[in-house]
Every structure is written in C-alpha cells, then in structure tokens.
Short mmCIF file of C-alpha atoms in Angstrom, two decimals:
data_model
loop_
_atom_site.label_atom_id
_atom_site.label_comp_id
_atom_site.label_asym_id
_atom_site.label_seq_id
_atom_site.Cartn_x
_atom_site.Cartn_y
_atom_site.Cartn_z
CA UNK A 1 60.60 -125.89 -18.52
CA UNK A 2 61.47 -125.80 -22.63
CA UNK A 3 59.86 -128.38 -25.06
CA UNK A 4 64.16 -129.44 -26.37
CA UNK A 5 65.67 -131.82 -26.16
CA UNK A 6 67.90 -132.16 -24.35
CA UNK A 7 65.53 -130.67 -21.72
CA UNK A 8 65.66 -127.79 -19.43
CA UNK A 9 66.90 -125.25 -22.83
CA UNK A 10 64.43 -123.34 -25.00
CA UNK A 11 64.20 -124.79 -28.25
CA UNK A 12 64.43 -122.94 -31.61
CA UNK A 13 61.81 -125.36 -33.08
CA UNK A 14 61.50 -125.25 -36.84
CA UNK A 15 58.17 -124.56 -38.19
CA UNK A 16 56.14 -128.15 -39.42
CA UNK A 17 57.14 -128.92 -43.22
CA UNK A 18 54.59 -129.96 -46.07
CA UNK A 19 55.19 -133.68 -46.73
CA UNK A 20 56.32 -132.55 -50.59
CA UNK A 21 58.98 -131.03 -48.13
CA UNK A 22 59.22 -134.11 -45.88
CA UNK A 23 59.48 -136.61 -48.68
CA UNK A 24 62.41 -134.39 -50.80
CA UNK A 25 64.37 -134.69 -47.85
CA UNK A 26 63.38 -138.05 -46.19
CA UNK A 27 66.42 -139.98 -48.19
CA UNK A 28 69.00 -138.13 -47.21
CA UNK A 29 67.79 -138.11 -43.08
CA UNK A 30 67.56 -142.18 -43.85
CA UNK A 31 70.78 -142.06 -45.02
CA UNK A 32 71.91 -140.50 -41.69
CA UNK A 33 69.36 -142.73 -40.18
CA UNK A 34 71.80 -145.37 -41.52
CA UNK A 35 75.20 -143.86 -40.53
CA UNK A 36 73.75 -143.79 -36.98
CA UNK A 37 73.17 -147.80 -37.31
CA UNK A 38 76.92 -147.96 -38.42
CA UNK A 39 78.37 -145.62 -35.57
CA UNK A 40 76.38 -148.30 -33.34
CA UNK A 41 78.67 -151.13 -34.93
CA UNK A 42 81.41 -149.63 -33.40
CA UNK A 43 79.70 -148.04 -30.09
CA UNK A 44 78.23 -152.36 -29.51
CA UNK A 45 81.66 -153.44 -30.04
CA UNK A 46 83.72 -151.42 -28.01
CA UNK A 47 81.58 -151.63 -25.36
CA UNK A 48 81.26 -155.66 -24.93
CA UNK A 49 84.27 -155.56 -25.30
CA UNK A 50 85.15 -153.42 -22.58
CA UNK A 51 82.34 -154.82 -20.20
CA UNK A 52 84.24 -157.86 -20.55
CA UNK A 53 87.32 -156.46 -19.54
CA UNK A 54 85.94 -154.68 -16.87
CA UNK A 55 88.34 -156.44 -13.89
CA UNK A 56 91.38 -155.10 -16.28
CA UNK A 57 92.69 -151.52 -15.25
CA UNK A 58 92.08 -150.62 -19.32
CA UNK A 59 88.60 -152.29 -18.57
CA UNK A 60 88.12 -149.18 -15.74
CA UNK A 61 89.90 -146.28 -17.76
CA UNK A 62 88.09 -147.04 -21.29
CA UNK A 63 84.62 -148.00 -20.08
CA UNK A 64 83.48 -143.36 -19.03
CA UNK A 65 85.25 -142.77 -23.06
CA UNK A 66 83.09 -145.29 -24.40
CA UNK A 67 80.46 -144.90 -22.77
CA UNK A 68 80.06 -140.96 -23.95
CA UNK A 69 80.20 -142.27 -27.08
CA UNK A 70 77.55 -144.56 -26.68
CA UNK A 71 75.53 -141.29 -24.67
CA UNK A 72 77.17 -138.55 -27.88
CA UNK A 73 75.47 -141.28 -30.63
CA UNK A 74 72.02 -141.85 -28.45
CA UNK A 75 71.64 -137.97 -28.17
CA UNK A 76 72.59 -137.43 -31.73
CA UNK A 77 68.62 -139.92 -31.85
CA UNK A 78 67.08 -138.32 -29.60
CA UNK A 79 67.62 -134.60 -31.25
CA UNK A 80 67.06 -135.15 -34.30
CA UNK A 81 64.01 -137.46 -33.62
CA UNK A 82 63.12 -133.55 -32.34
CA UNK A 83 64.03 -131.79 -35.27
CA UNK A 84 63.24 -133.48 -37.77
CA UNK A 85 59.82 -135.23 -36.20
CA UNK A 86 58.75 -133.44 -33.43
CA UNK A 87 59.38 -136.25 -30.96
CA UNK A 88 60.58 -135.08 -27.53
CA UNK A 89 62.74 -137.46 -26.31
CA UNK A 90 64.58 -135.77 -22.42
CA UNK A 91 67.35 -137.24 -21.56
CA UNK A 92 67.11 -139.39 -19.18
CA UNK A 93 70.32 -139.66 -17.10
CA UNK A 94 71.41 -139.47 -13.52
CA UNK A 95 73.40 -136.18 -12.43
CA UNK A 96 77.11 -136.82 -12.38
CA UNK A 97 78.61 -136.64 -8.28
CA UNK A 98 81.87 -135.44 -7.61
CA UNK A 99 84.25 -137.91 -7.43
CA UNK A 100 87.72 -138.66 -5.88
CA UNK A 101 91.20 -138.29 -7.66
CA UNK A 102 92.89 -141.16 -8.41
CA UNK A 103 92.30 -145.04 -8.70
CA UNK A 104 89.52 -144.87 -6.82
CA UNK A 105 87.55 -141.61 -8.43
CA UNK A 106 87.68 -144.21 -11.47
CA UNK A 107 86.58 -147.07 -9.86
CA UNK A 108 83.48 -144.67 -8.61
CA UNK A 109 82.96 -143.05 -12.13
CA UNK A 110 82.55 -146.56 -13.56
CA UNK A 111 80.43 -147.52 -10.64
CA UNK A 112 78.01 -144.46 -11.26
CA UNK A 113 77.94 -145.10 -14.84
CA UNK A 114 77.07 -149.18 -14.75
CA UNK A 115 74.47 -148.87 -11.82
CA UNK A 116 72.77 -145.65 -14.11
CA UNK A 117 69.83 -147.63 -15.60
CA UNK A 118 70.04 -145.43 -19.02
CA UNK A 119 73.52 -147.07 -19.61
CA UNK A 120 71.83 -150.07 -20.08
CA UNK A 121 69.06 -148.49 -21.73
CA UNK A 122 71.59 -147.14 -24.91
CA UNK A 123 72.75 -149.75 -25.26
CA UNK A 124 70.32 -152.22 -25.85
CA UNK A 125 68.84 -149.14 -28.08
CA UNK A 126 72.37 -149.28 -29.86
CA UNK A 127 72.39 -152.64 -30.14
CA UNK A 128 68.69 -152.91 -31.15
CA UNK A 129 69.56 -150.05 -33.69
CA UNK A 130 71.88 -151.05 -35.98
CA UNK A 131 69.15 -153.42 -37.19
CA UNK A 132 66.16 -151.26 -37.18
CA UNK A 133 67.34 -148.34 -37.81
CA UNK A 134 69.44 -149.47 -40.90
CA UNK A 135 66.43 -151.01 -42.29
CA UNK A 136 64.02 -148.35 -41.94
CA UNK A 137 66.88 -145.25 -42.53
CA UNK A 138 67.55 -147.25 -45.93
CA UNK A 139 64.55 -148.06 -47.05
CA UNK A 140 62.79 -144.29 -46.24
CA UNK A 141 66.54 -143.02 -48.59
CA UNK A 142 65.99 -145.76 -51.81
CA UNK A 143 62.49 -145.64 -52.12
CA UNK A 144 62.14 -142.30 -53.89
CA UNK A 145 65.54 -142.44 -55.14
CA UNK A 146 65.44 -145.84 -57.08
CA UNK A 147 61.81 -145.09 -58.32
CA UNK A 148 63.45 -141.91 -60.07
CA UNK A 149 65.79 -144.03 -61.16
CA UNK A 150 63.42 -146.52 -62.96
CA UNK A 151 61.76 -143.67 -65.01
CA UNK A 152 65.75 -142.08 -65.93
CA UNK A 153 66.62 -145.38 -67.02
CA UNK A 154 63.75 -145.78 -69.74
CA UNK A 155 63.60 -142.03 -70.69
CA UNK A 156 67.80 -142.58 -71.63
CA UNK A 157 67.90 -146.64 -72.64
CA UNK A 158 68.48 -146.09 -76.39
CA UNK A 159 72.00 -144.13 -74.74
CA UNK A 160 72.70 -146.45 -72.04
CA UNK A 161 72.15 -149.60 -74.39
CA UNK A 162 74.51 -148.17 -76.74
CA UNK A 163 77.25 -147.07 -74.46
CA UNK A 164 77.33 -150.62 -73.20
CA UNK A 165 74.71 -150.52 -70.14
CA UNK A 166 73.64 -154.06 -69.14
CA UNK A 167 71.84 -154.40 -65.68
CA UNK A 168 69.16 -154.94 -64.33
CA UNK A 169 66.18 -152.87 -62.63
CA UNK A 170 63.38 -154.82 -60.36
CA UNK A 171 62.67 -157.83 -63.42
CA UNK A 172 64.01 -156.22 -66.17
CA UNK A 173 67.45 -156.57 -67.79
CA UNK A 174 67.82 -153.12 -69.22
CA UNK A 175 69.76 -154.51 -72.16
CA UNK A 176 70.50 -154.04 -76.20
CA UNK A 177 68.27 -156.05 -78.07
CA UNK A 178 65.19 -155.74 -75.10
CA UNK A 179 63.91 -152.53 -76.51
CA UNK A 180 59.93 -153.65 -76.25
CA UNK A 181 60.47 -153.51 -72.44
CA UNK A 182 61.72 -150.03 -72.04
CA UNK A 183 59.65 -148.00 -70.51
CA UNK A 184 57.96 -151.21 -67.93
CA UNK A 185 61.03 -149.52 -65.95
CA UNK A 186 59.43 -146.75 -65.60
CA UNK A 187 56.51 -147.62 -64.38
CA UNK A 188 57.46 -149.80 -61.78
CA UNK A 189 59.77 -146.69 -60.80
CA UNK A 190 56.82 -144.28 -61.13
CA UNK A 191 55.04 -146.46 -58.66
CA UNK A 192 57.64 -147.22 -56.59
CA UNK A 193 58.61 -143.26 -56.34
CA UNK A 194 55.31 -142.58 -55.39
CA UNK A 195 54.78 -145.15 -53.11
CA UNK A 196 58.28 -143.25 -51.33
CA UNK A 197 56.93 -140.25 -50.77
CA UNK A 198 54.52 -141.38 -48.58
CA UNK A 199 55.75 -143.51 -47.35
CA UNK A 200 60.00 -142.92 -46.63
CA UNK A 201 58.18 -139.38 -44.40
CA UNK A 202 55.70 -142.08 -41.97
CA UNK A 203 58.98 -144.83 -41.90
CA UNK A 204 61.14 -142.14 -40.30
CA UNK A 205 58.57 -141.14 -37.84
CA UNK A 206 58.40 -144.58 -36.84
CA UNK A 207 62.51 -144.67 -36.44
CA UNK A 208 61.70 -141.42 -33.46
CA UNK A 209 59.21 -142.69 -31.95
CA UNK A 210 61.07 -146.23 -31.52
CA UNK A 211 63.99 -144.78 -30.51
CA UNK A 212 62.00 -142.83 -28.03
CA UNK A 213 60.11 -145.83 -26.60
CA UNK A 214 63.91 -147.26 -25.88
CA UNK A 215 65.88 -144.04 -25.04
CA UNK A 216 63.21 -141.85 -23.07
CA UNK A 217 63.81 -141.55 -19.63
CA UNK A 218 61.90 -144.39 -17.35
CA UNK A 219 58.93 -143.70 -14.88
CA UNK A 220 61.86 -143.32 -12.26
CA UNK A 221 64.03 -141.72 -14.21
CA UNK A 222 61.33 -138.76 -15.06
CA UNK A 223 60.77 -138.41 -11.68
CA UNK A 224 63.98 -137.61 -10.23
CA UNK A 225 64.10 -135.88 -13.07
CA UNK A 226 60.53 -133.47 -12.27
CA UNK A 227 62.16 -133.52 -8.92
CA UNK A 228 65.52 -132.24 -10.43
CA UNK A 229 63.72 -129.25 -12.46
CA UNK A 230 61.45 -128.11 -9.75
CA UNK A 231 64.24 -127.99 -7.61
CA UNK A 232 65.64 -125.61 -10.04
CA UNK A 233 62.34 -123.48 -10.44
CA UNK A 234 62.19 -123.47 -7.06
CA UNK A 235 65.38 -122.45 -6.57
CA UNK A 236 64.64 -119.62 -9.86
CA UNK A 237 61.37 -118.31 -8.12
CA UNK A 238 63.11 -117.44 -4.61
CA UNK A 239 66.19 -115.51 -6.61
CA UNK A 240 63.11 -113.51 -8.66
CA UNK A 241 61.45 -112.90 -5.48
CA UNK A 242 64.38 -112.03 -3.34
CA UNK A 243 65.62 -109.64 -6.60
CA UNK A 244 62.18 -107.87 -7.01
CA UNK A 245 62.04 -106.77 -3.47
CA UNK A 246 65.60 -104.88 -3.92
CA UNK A 247 64.48 -103.58 -6.59
CA UNK A 248 61.10 -102.28 -5.04
CA UNK A 249 62.84 -101.20 -2.47
CA UNK A 250 65.56 -99.48 -4.26
CA UNK A 251 62.71 -97.80 -6.43
CA UNK A 252 61.13 -96.79 -3.68
CA UNK A 253 64.53 -95.62 -1.60
CA UNK A 254 65.73 -93.56 -4.76
CA UNK A 255 62.26 -92.21 -5.55
CA UNK A 256 58.71 -91.90 -3.70
CA UNK A 257 61.10 -91.74 -0.59
CA UNK A 258 63.31 -88.82 -1.84
CA UNK A 259 60.59 -86.66 -3.03
CA UNK A 260 58.85 -87.55 0.18
CA UNK A 261 61.26 -86.35 2.45
CA UNK A 262 61.79 -83.23 0.10
CA UNK A 263 57.45 -82.08 0.15
CA UNK A 264 58.39 -82.53 4.25
CA UNK A 265 61.14 -80.27 4.33
CA UNK A 266 59.49 -78.08 1.72
CA UNK A 267 56.41 -78.07 4.38
CA UNK A 268 58.50 -77.60 7.04
CA UNK A 269 60.04 -74.01 5.38
CA UNK A 270 56.74 -73.08 4.37
CA UNK A 271 55.08 -73.14 7.83
CA UNK A 272 58.34 -71.25 8.45
CA UNK A 273 57.74 -68.22 6.42
CA UNK A 274 53.66 -68.24 6.48
CA UNK A 275 53.38 -65.35 8.00
CA UNK A 276 56.91 -63.31 7.06
CA UNK A 277 57.11 -64.49 3.64
CA UNK A 278 53.94 -65.42 2.03
CA UNK A 279 55.53 -65.33 -1.51
CA UNK A 280 58.17 -67.40 -0.70
CA UNK A 281 56.04 -70.29 1.93
CA UNK A 282 53.40 -69.90 -1.10
CA UNK A 283 56.00 -71.50 -3.56
CA UNK A 284 57.70 -73.62 -1.06
CA UNK A 285 53.53 -75.36 -0.92
CA UNK A 286 53.57 -75.28 -5.18
CA UNK A 287 56.91 -77.10 -4.75
CA UNK A 288 55.57 -79.87 -2.09
CA UNK A 289 52.52 -79.92 -4.49
CA UNK A 290 55.03 -80.74 -7.83
CA UNK A 291 56.50 -83.18 -5.49
CA UNK A 292 53.76 -85.11 -4.47
CA UNK A 293 52.52 -85.30 -7.87
CA UNK A 294 55.26 -86.97 -9.24
CA UNK A 295 55.68 -88.90 -6.01
CA UNK A 296 52.00 -90.69 -6.67
CA UNK A 297 52.96 -90.82 -10.00
CA UNK A 298 55.98 -93.48 -9.14
CA UNK A 299 53.93 -94.93 -6.40
CA UNK A 300 52.05 -95.99 -9.35
CA UNK A 301 54.48 -96.84 -11.93
CA UNK A 302 56.08 -99.48 -8.86
CA UNK A 303 52.49 -101.13 -8.06
CA UNK A 304 51.72 -101.44 -12.07
CA UNK A 305 55.27 -103.46 -12.14
CA UNK A 306 54.32 -105.19 -9.28
CA UNK A 307 50.69 -106.64 -10.29
CA UNK A 308 48.89 -104.03 -12.38
CA UNK A 309 45.48 -103.18 -11.45
CA UNK A 310 44.21 -104.06 -14.78
CA UNK A 311 45.05 -107.51 -14.21
CA UNK A 312 43.75 -107.62 -10.73
CA UNK A 313 40.16 -105.88 -11.24
CA UNK A 314 39.69 -106.86 -15.49
CA UNK A 315 41.54 -110.27 -15.63
CA UNK A 316 44.41 -111.48 -18.20
CA UNK A 317 42.88 -111.06 -21.51
CA UNK A 318 41.96 -106.78 -21.16
CA UNK A 319 45.18 -106.87 -18.98
CA UNK A 320 47.11 -108.19 -22.06
CA UNK A 321 44.51 -105.83 -24.49
CA UNK A 322 45.78 -102.59 -23.21
CA UNK A 323 49.55 -104.27 -22.94
CA UNK A 324 48.54 -104.07 -26.72
CA UNK A 325 47.54 -100.70 -26.93
CA UNK A 326 50.45 -99.23 -24.54
CA UNK A 327 52.62 -101.29 -27.52
CA UNK A 328 54.58 -99.36 -30.16
CA UNK A 329 53.61 -102.05 -32.78
CA UNK A 330 50.34 -103.25 -34.17
CA UNK A 331 49.06 -105.92 -32.16
CA UNK A 332 46.32 -107.68 -32.66
CA UNK A 333 44.43 -109.38 -29.35
CA UNK A 334 42.25 -112.39 -29.38
CA UNK A 335 41.45 -114.13 -26.42
CA UNK A 336 39.15 -117.35 -24.88
CA UNK A 337 39.18 -117.80 -21.34
CA UNK A 338 36.17 -119.45 -19.74
CA UNK A 339 37.22 -118.18 -16.56
CA UNK A 340 40.10 -116.89 -14.44
CA UNK A 341 43.19 -118.29 -13.27
CA UNK A 342 45.25 -118.23 -9.64
CA UNK A 343 46.52 -114.61 -9.43
CA UNK A 344 50.43 -115.24 -9.70
CA UNK A 345 49.63 -117.57 -13.21
CA UNK A 346 47.84 -114.60 -13.80
CA UNK A 347 50.78 -112.87 -12.96
CA UNK A 348 53.84 -114.90 -14.41
CA UNK A 349 51.41 -115.01 -18.21
CA UNK A 350 50.83 -111.59 -18.18
CA UNK A 351 54.91 -110.33 -17.45
CA UNK A 352 55.81 -113.04 -19.99
CA UNK A 353 53.51 -111.30 -22.88
CA UNK A 354 55.20 -107.71 -21.76
CA UNK A 355 58.28 -108.87 -22.40
CA UNK A 356 57.88 -110.71 -25.17
CA UNK A 357 56.33 -107.89 -26.87
CA UNK A 358 59.39 -105.92 -25.13
CA UNK A 359 61.16 -107.88 -26.96
CA UNK A 360 59.47 -107.90 -30.43
CA UNK A 361 59.57 -104.35 -30.30
CA UNK A 362 63.51 -104.15 -30.01
CA UNK A 363 65.05 -107.18 -31.65
CA UNK A 364 63.07 -108.21 -33.87
CA UNK A 365 62.59 -105.52 -36.74
CA UNK A 366 58.70 -105.84 -36.85
CA UNK A 367 55.42 -103.60 -37.46
CA UNK A 368 52.53 -105.93 -36.73
CA UNK A 369 51.97 -108.94 -33.65
CA UNK A 370 49.55 -111.40 -32.60
CA UNK A 371 48.53 -111.84 -29.53
CA UNK A 372 46.67 -115.32 -28.19
CA UNK A 373 45.07 -116.52 -25.27
CA UNK A 374 43.04 -120.10 -24.99
CA UNK A 375 42.06 -122.21 -22.66
CA UNK A 376 41.83 -126.32 -23.03
CA UNK A 377 42.45 -129.33 -21.64
CA UNK A 378 43.60 -127.36 -18.16
CA UNK A 379 46.19 -125.57 -19.85
CA UNK A 380 46.51 -122.03 -20.53
CA UNK A 381 47.74 -120.94 -23.97
CA UNK A 382 49.57 -117.95 -25.10
CA UNK A 383 50.76 -117.25 -28.39
CA UNK A 384 52.44 -114.48 -29.29
CA UNK A 385 53.64 -113.85 -32.95
CA UNK A 386 54.94 -111.73 -35.02
CA UNK A 387 56.45 -110.99 -38.94
CA UNK A 388 60.07 -109.86 -37.92
CA UNK A 389 63.47 -111.00 -39.62
CA UNK A 390 63.04 -114.50 -37.33
CA UNK A 391 66.38 -115.85 -36.33
CA UNK A 392 65.15 -115.39 -32.95
CA UNK A 393 68.56 -116.76 -30.42
CA UNK A 394 67.44 -117.77 -26.95
CA UNK A 395 71.46 -117.44 -26.04
CA UNK A 396 71.66 -113.95 -26.80
CA UNK A 397 70.00 -112.15 -24.62
CA UNK A 398 66.42 -111.52 -25.70
CA UNK A 399 64.66 -112.71 -22.41
CA UNK A 400 63.65 -115.67 -23.41
CA UNK A 401 65.44 -117.37 -20.65
CA UNK A 402 63.44 -115.13 -18.07
CA UNK A 403 60.09 -115.54 -19.56
CA UNK A 404 60.97 -119.96 -19.04
CA UNK A 405 62.27 -119.30 -15.89
CA UNK A 406 58.45 -117.55 -14.90
CA UNK A 407 56.16 -119.68 -15.95
CA UNK A 408 58.82 -121.92 -15.30
CA UNK A 409 57.97 -122.14 -11.68
CA UNK A 410 54.23 -122.93 -12.41
CA UNK A 411 55.26 -126.52 -14.59
CA UNK A 412 55.17 -124.19 -17.89
CA UNK A 413 56.32 -125.39 -21.46
CA UNK A 414 57.63 -123.24 -23.36
CA UNK A 415 58.27 -123.57 -27.13
CA UNK A 416 60.06 -121.08 -29.66
CA UNK A 417 59.81 -121.44 -33.78
CA UNK A 418 61.53 -118.74 -35.38
CA UNK A 419 64.18 -120.11 -39.12
CA UNK A 420 65.19 -116.73 -40.50
CA UNK A 421 63.20 -114.61 -42.69
CA UNK A 422 60.44 -114.87 -39.54
CA UNK A 423 58.10 -115.55 -38.78
CA UNK A 424 58.51 -116.28 -35.02
CA UNK A 425 55.75 -117.58 -33.02
CA UNK A 426 56.76 -118.22 -29.28
CA UNK A 427 54.02 -120.77 -27.81
CA UNK A 428 53.93 -121.12 -23.70
CA UNK A 429 51.45 -123.63 -21.85
CA UNK A 430 50.69 -123.08 -18.22
CA UNK A 431 48.80 -125.60 -15.93
CA UNK A 432 46.58 -124.08 -14.35
CA UNK A 433 42.49 -124.45 -13.35
CA UNK A 434 40.44 -121.32 -14.14
CA UNK A 435 38.03 -121.00 -11.15
CA UNK A 436 35.36 -117.29 -11.77
CA UNK A 437 33.63 -116.29 -15.02
CA UNK A 438 35.93 -113.75 -16.40
CA UNK A 439 34.69 -109.99 -16.48
CA UNK A 440 36.44 -108.20 -19.52
CA UNK A 441 35.92 -105.93 -22.71
CA UNK A 442 35.18 -108.00 -25.71
#
C-alpha cells in the first residue's frame, strides 16, 4: 500500500517546503481553494435540481453526470490536501459494479450512486465548502497581498494622490491633503503582512484537515477498502509466488540440471575409457569437475535469489550491508534494529532494498546512496536516498510497483519523494514485531 490520494498508487511527494515558501505560495493556494468553493456552488445547485427531479427520466439521466462532477471536485480537494499539506484522504467510493444495458442499467447506476454514503458526504462537503472553503481560502489569499498593498500605498503616496487616487486603506483615507497619515498604511500593512505570513499557511492546513473530516472514508468504508486492498495484495502475492516458482524451475532446468546431466554422461564415458584410454578419461573427468563447480555456483546463486544465507544467518542489517558492498555505488548503511523480524518480512525488506539500489544504479545517475534501517512503534522503517537527478516516475517501469506489491503483502506503506534535480528519497514502513536480539556486526 502506498501513501497517496487516491489510495493504492505510488505518490511522488514533493519535499516539505520552508515556512517562507509556504507563505509565498499561500495567496495562490488560497485563490485555488476559493475557486473550488465557487465550483461547489454550481455542483450543489445542479445536484439539488437533479435530485428534485429524480422521479423524471431527465433526472435519472443526469444524476450520474452530476455525481461524477461532484466527485471530481471532491477528489481535487483530496489531491490538493495531500500535495500541499501532506494530509492523506483516501477515496471512499464503493467499487463500481457491472450494470445492465438500457433503462434498467441507468436505474441500477442511480441506485448504486444514491446508496453510496460517500455520495452524500461529498454533497454535504460541497454545501459547507461554499462558506468554509471560501472564507479560509479568501483570507489565506488576501492577508499577505493586502499587507503588501499598504506598504506600496505609503511608498507611492505622492505619485498616487497626484494622479487622483482617492480610496481607503483600513481606517486611513488616501487622498490629497491627508499626507500626515502617509506612513500609517505602511505600518498597518507590515502588521497585516506579518500576520498573513504566519497565519495563511495555517489556514490552508485547517482547510485540509477540515476537508479530511468530511471526505475521508467512514469506518465501514475503511473496512471495505482494507478488505479490497488485502484481497489485491494477497492476489499479487500468489501471482508473485507462482512466478518465482516458475523462475526457479526454469533456472534449475536450464542451468544446474543440464550441467549435472552432462557431468553424469562424462563420468560414464570416462568409466568406459579408463582402462584403454586413460588420457581421454582423465580429460573427461576434468570436464566433469569443471561442470560440478559451475553447477555449484549456479545453485548458490539460485539459493541467494530465494533467501540469501547472510539474511538467514546474520539478519537484515548485515544482509543490506552485503548488498551495499556488492553495489557499484558508494552506499552508506546505518541500522538500529533491536531484534529480528519474521523471516518473510526480512526477506521482503531485503529484496526491496536490492531493487531500490538497482534502480539507483540504473536510472538515477547517482554516485552515492544512503540506506537507513530503524524500528519504532511496531514499524520496520527503511529509507533509501540517492544524490541523483530525481524526477523518478513510478509509472515509468522503475520497479517501484514491484516494491509496492512486495511490501503490500504485509500491509507495508511506500512513499517516494523525487523532485526534479533530486534528491530521491524512497521510504517504506512494514508493520511487524521484532523477536530475538540481533546478531550483526556493527
């Protein structure tokens, strides 16, 4: 499972911005939220009109369209809450069933929409956001700009009044002959700008949290989403296990098995030539010895691909350090694991680290990488950071989907931070319990 909205997708999350950057972006983000509040006015009016005529054919035809529009606006709010504030809001909608064709299909679709609690929660949010979202967005947008306006008015007072400017700023009348109040707007503006600098990002945060209260899944919806997620991850695990068994069978058939068959044939031929042609028999025995060495090497490689011995013997920390030593990159590993996790969890984390290091070497253009392993509050955490070019796209076939499926079997959580220019930070969390004390070399 990944941190994202909508759920079950890998999110490329932007790194946290400084307070200064958040304050500068607040006016723009506030205007966007104000625009969304305006969209909700149209959505609410359309939904109420259609629900009023639901008994008519036109209402039945337009209800799916209006609900789709309402959900798109709500999903936009969920996306912005995650993108701007890091507040995750999963989509709570029930899975779309198969509908019949014709009039019965339209009726089934309307019944499915009306019986979904998320439809009504979206409508309630749209209705309230016309006021709450508009107010929070407007104040976030105008505080900083209004404060800057006061400083500009005081600075350009002579030029403005000379050209006929005549207006109020707070309680000061900016006009010809009122020069004694010239610098009051600057003081008021500075105060308002400072207030906006500290308050506007908080207003946006409040909007994201308030949106989550209404648009997050209910307890029943969360359970349904969790069942769906577990079903998908278990199916992925079964498919991955079957594919792994086919790979092992193919590697054994094409590799070690073929060499062992050839070695047996050479030994039989050597046995027949031993008395009359000892030199030829000796050559066949040497070939058999070489074949046995190669078969043993292939078997060891196959075993490492299934479950590395160092992982079983020394634990996750030392196994990841072994990966780092084998990597072409300069990899630094820090680990603080007070015990051993279950073998399947360690295996999933190990192969996730292997895949992520491979991604860094192939796609990131990096020279250094850092792996941090820790355990706290029942979560095994692993963070892989590189100094590459950034811009990692999970949809581009970089293996992140495979990592997600691997840890999703254990209800793991994956987060990707990869702004253009880097750095790329991939963090994963796997719920688990640690048992015996660790046996690792520090």
